[in-house]
Short mmCIF file of C-alpha atoms in Angstrom, two decimals:
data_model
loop_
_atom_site.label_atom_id
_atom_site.label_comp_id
_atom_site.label_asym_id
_atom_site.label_seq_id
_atom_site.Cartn_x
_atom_site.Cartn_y
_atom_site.Cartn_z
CA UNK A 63 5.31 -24.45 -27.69
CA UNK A 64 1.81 -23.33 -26.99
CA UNK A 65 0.97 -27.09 -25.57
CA UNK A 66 4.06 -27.49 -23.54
CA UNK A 67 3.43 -24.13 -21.75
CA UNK A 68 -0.55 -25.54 -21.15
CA UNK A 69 1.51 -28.49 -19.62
CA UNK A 70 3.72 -26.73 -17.10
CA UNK A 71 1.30 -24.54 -16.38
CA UNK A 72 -0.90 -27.53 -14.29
CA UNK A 73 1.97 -27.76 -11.64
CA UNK A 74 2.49 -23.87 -11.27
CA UNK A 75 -0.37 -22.23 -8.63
CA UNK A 76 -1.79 -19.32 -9.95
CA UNK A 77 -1.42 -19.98 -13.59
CA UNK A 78 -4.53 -17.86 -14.23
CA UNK A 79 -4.02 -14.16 -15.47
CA UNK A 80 -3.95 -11.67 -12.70
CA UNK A 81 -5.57 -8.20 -12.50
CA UNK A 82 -2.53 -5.53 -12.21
CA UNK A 83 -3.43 -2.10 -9.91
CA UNK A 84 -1.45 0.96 -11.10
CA UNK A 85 -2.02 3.39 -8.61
CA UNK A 86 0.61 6.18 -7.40
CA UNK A 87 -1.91 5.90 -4.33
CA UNK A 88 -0.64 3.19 -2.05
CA UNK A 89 -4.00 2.93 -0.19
CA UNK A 90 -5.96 3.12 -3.44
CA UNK A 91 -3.24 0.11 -4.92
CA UNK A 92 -4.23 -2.12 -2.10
CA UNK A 93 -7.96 -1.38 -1.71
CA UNK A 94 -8.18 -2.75 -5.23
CA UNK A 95 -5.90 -5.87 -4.41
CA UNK A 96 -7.56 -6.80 -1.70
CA UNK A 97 -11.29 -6.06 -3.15
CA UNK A 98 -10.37 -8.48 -6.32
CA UNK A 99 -8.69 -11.08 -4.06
CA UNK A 100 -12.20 -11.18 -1.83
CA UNK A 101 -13.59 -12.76 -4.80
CA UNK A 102 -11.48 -15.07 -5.84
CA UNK A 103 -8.80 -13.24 -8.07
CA UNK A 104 -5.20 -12.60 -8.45
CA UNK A 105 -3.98 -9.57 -8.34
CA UNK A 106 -1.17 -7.38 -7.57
CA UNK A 107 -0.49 -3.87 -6.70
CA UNK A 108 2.48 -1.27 -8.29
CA UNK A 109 3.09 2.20 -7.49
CA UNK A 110 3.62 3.37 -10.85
CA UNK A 111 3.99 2.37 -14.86
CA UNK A 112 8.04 1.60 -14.70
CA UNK A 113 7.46 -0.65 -11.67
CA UNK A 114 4.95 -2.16 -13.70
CA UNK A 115 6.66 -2.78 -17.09
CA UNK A 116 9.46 -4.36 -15.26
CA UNK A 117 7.61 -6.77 -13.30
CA UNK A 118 7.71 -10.31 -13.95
CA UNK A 119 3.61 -10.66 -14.14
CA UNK A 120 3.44 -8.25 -17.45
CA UNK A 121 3.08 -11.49 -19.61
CA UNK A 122 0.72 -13.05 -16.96
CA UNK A 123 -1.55 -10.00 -16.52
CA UNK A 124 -5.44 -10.37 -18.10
CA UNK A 125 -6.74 -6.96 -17.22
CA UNK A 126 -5.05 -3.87 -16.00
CA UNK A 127 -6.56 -1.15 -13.82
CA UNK A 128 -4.69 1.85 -13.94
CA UNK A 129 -5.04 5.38 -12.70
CA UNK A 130 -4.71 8.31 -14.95
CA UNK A 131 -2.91 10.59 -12.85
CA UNK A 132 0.65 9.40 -12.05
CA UNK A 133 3.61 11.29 -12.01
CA UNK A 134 5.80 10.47 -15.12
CA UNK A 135 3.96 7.93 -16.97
CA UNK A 136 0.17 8.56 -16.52
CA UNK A 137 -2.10 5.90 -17.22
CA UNK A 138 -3.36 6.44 -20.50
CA UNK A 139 0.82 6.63 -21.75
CA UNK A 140 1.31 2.87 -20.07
CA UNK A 141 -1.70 1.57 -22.01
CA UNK A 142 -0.42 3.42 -24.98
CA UNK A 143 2.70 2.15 -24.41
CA UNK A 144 1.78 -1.60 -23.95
CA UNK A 145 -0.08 -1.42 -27.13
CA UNK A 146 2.56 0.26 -29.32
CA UNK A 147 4.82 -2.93 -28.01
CA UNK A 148 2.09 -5.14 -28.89
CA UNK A 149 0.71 -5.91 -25.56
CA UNK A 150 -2.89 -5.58 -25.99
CA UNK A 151 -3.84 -5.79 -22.38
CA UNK A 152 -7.73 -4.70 -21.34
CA UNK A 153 -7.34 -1.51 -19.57
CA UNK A 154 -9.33 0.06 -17.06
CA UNK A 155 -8.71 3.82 -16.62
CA UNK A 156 -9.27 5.43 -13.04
CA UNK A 157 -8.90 9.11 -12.29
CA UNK A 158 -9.78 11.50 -9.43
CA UNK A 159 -10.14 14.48 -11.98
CA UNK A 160 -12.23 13.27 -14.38
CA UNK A 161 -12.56 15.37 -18.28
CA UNK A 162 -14.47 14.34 -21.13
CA UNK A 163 -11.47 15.48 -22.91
CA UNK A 164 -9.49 12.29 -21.18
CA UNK A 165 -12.68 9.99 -21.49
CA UNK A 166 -12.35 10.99 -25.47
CA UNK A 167 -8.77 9.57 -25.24
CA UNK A 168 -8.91 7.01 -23.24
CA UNK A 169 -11.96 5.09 -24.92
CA UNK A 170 -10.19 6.12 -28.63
CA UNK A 171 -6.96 4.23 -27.42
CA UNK A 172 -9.00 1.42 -26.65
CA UNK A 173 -9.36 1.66 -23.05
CA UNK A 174 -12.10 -0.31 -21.74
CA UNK A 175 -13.84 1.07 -18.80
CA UNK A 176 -13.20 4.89 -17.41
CA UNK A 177 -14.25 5.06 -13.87
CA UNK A 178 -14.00 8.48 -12.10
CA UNK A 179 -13.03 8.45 -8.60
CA UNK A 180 -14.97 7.67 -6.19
CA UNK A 181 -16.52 4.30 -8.02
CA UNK A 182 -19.00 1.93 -7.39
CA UNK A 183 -17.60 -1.65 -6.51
CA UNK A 184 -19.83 -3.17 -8.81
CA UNK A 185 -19.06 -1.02 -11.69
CA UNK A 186 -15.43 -1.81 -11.53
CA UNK A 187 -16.17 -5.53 -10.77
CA UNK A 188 -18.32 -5.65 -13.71
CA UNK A 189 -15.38 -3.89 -15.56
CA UNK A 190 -12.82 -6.26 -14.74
CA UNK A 191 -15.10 -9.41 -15.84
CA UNK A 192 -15.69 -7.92 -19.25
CA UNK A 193 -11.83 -7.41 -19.46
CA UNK A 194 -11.36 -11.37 -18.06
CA UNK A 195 -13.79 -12.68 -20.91
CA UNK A 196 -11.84 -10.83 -23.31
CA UNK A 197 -8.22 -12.09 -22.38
CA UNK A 198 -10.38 -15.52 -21.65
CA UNK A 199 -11.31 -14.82 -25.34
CA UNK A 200 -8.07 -13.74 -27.11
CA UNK A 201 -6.09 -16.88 -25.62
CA UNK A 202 -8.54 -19.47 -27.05
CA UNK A 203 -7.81 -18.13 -30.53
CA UNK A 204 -5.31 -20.04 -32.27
#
């Protein structure tokens, strides 16, 4: 199974895992997109969680950036909620309002990287490529 989906995966473009934005913030969403596909990455924007869990990329996605404050699912409950379905995806948590209360949270759920709002570039960048060598990691084990 695992060598006839290496196979098929050769003809389809954009086989490598993409970087999913969670962001209620439209204009946040796409910043991100378009900051990750500068450097050579796929990625893709959704406005919130559900949009998210229903998409097609879930299996495909190799690090997820999501923002804390949403309304209905926040951040921290998709992450939880990906992990309690055993979808261990590396999660970057983003807020505007940041607590050490949520930091405590976030990092104890296994979140990867919490970046209050406004970030550096670099520190998400450098974010996201620990979360790539991980997934890069995780798939090479057998």
């Amino acid at each position: 199974m695992e060598a006839a989906r290496g196979y098929r995966s050769c003809q389809v473009p954009h086989s490598q895992p993409i970087v999913a934005i969670v962001d209620d913030d439209q204009a946040v969403g796409n910043a991100i997109e378009v900051l990750m596909r500068s450097i050579g990455l796929v990625a893709q924007a959704f406005s919130s969680g559900e949009e998210f869990l229903r998409s097609p990329e879930l299996s495909r996605t190799g690090c997820l950036v999501v923002d804390f404050d949403m309304p209905k699912m926040s951040g921290l409950d998709l992450h939880n909620n990906l992990s309690r379905s055993g979808k261990t995806i590396p999660t970057i948590l983003i807020t505007a309002y940041p607590s050490d209360e949520i930091r405590a949270r976030a990092l104890q759920a296994g979140v990867i990287c919490y970046l209050p709002k406004p970030f550096d570039e670099s520190d998400l960048l450098n974010c996201i490529q620990s979360a790539l060598d991980r997934t890069k990691g995780n798939r090479g084990a057998h």
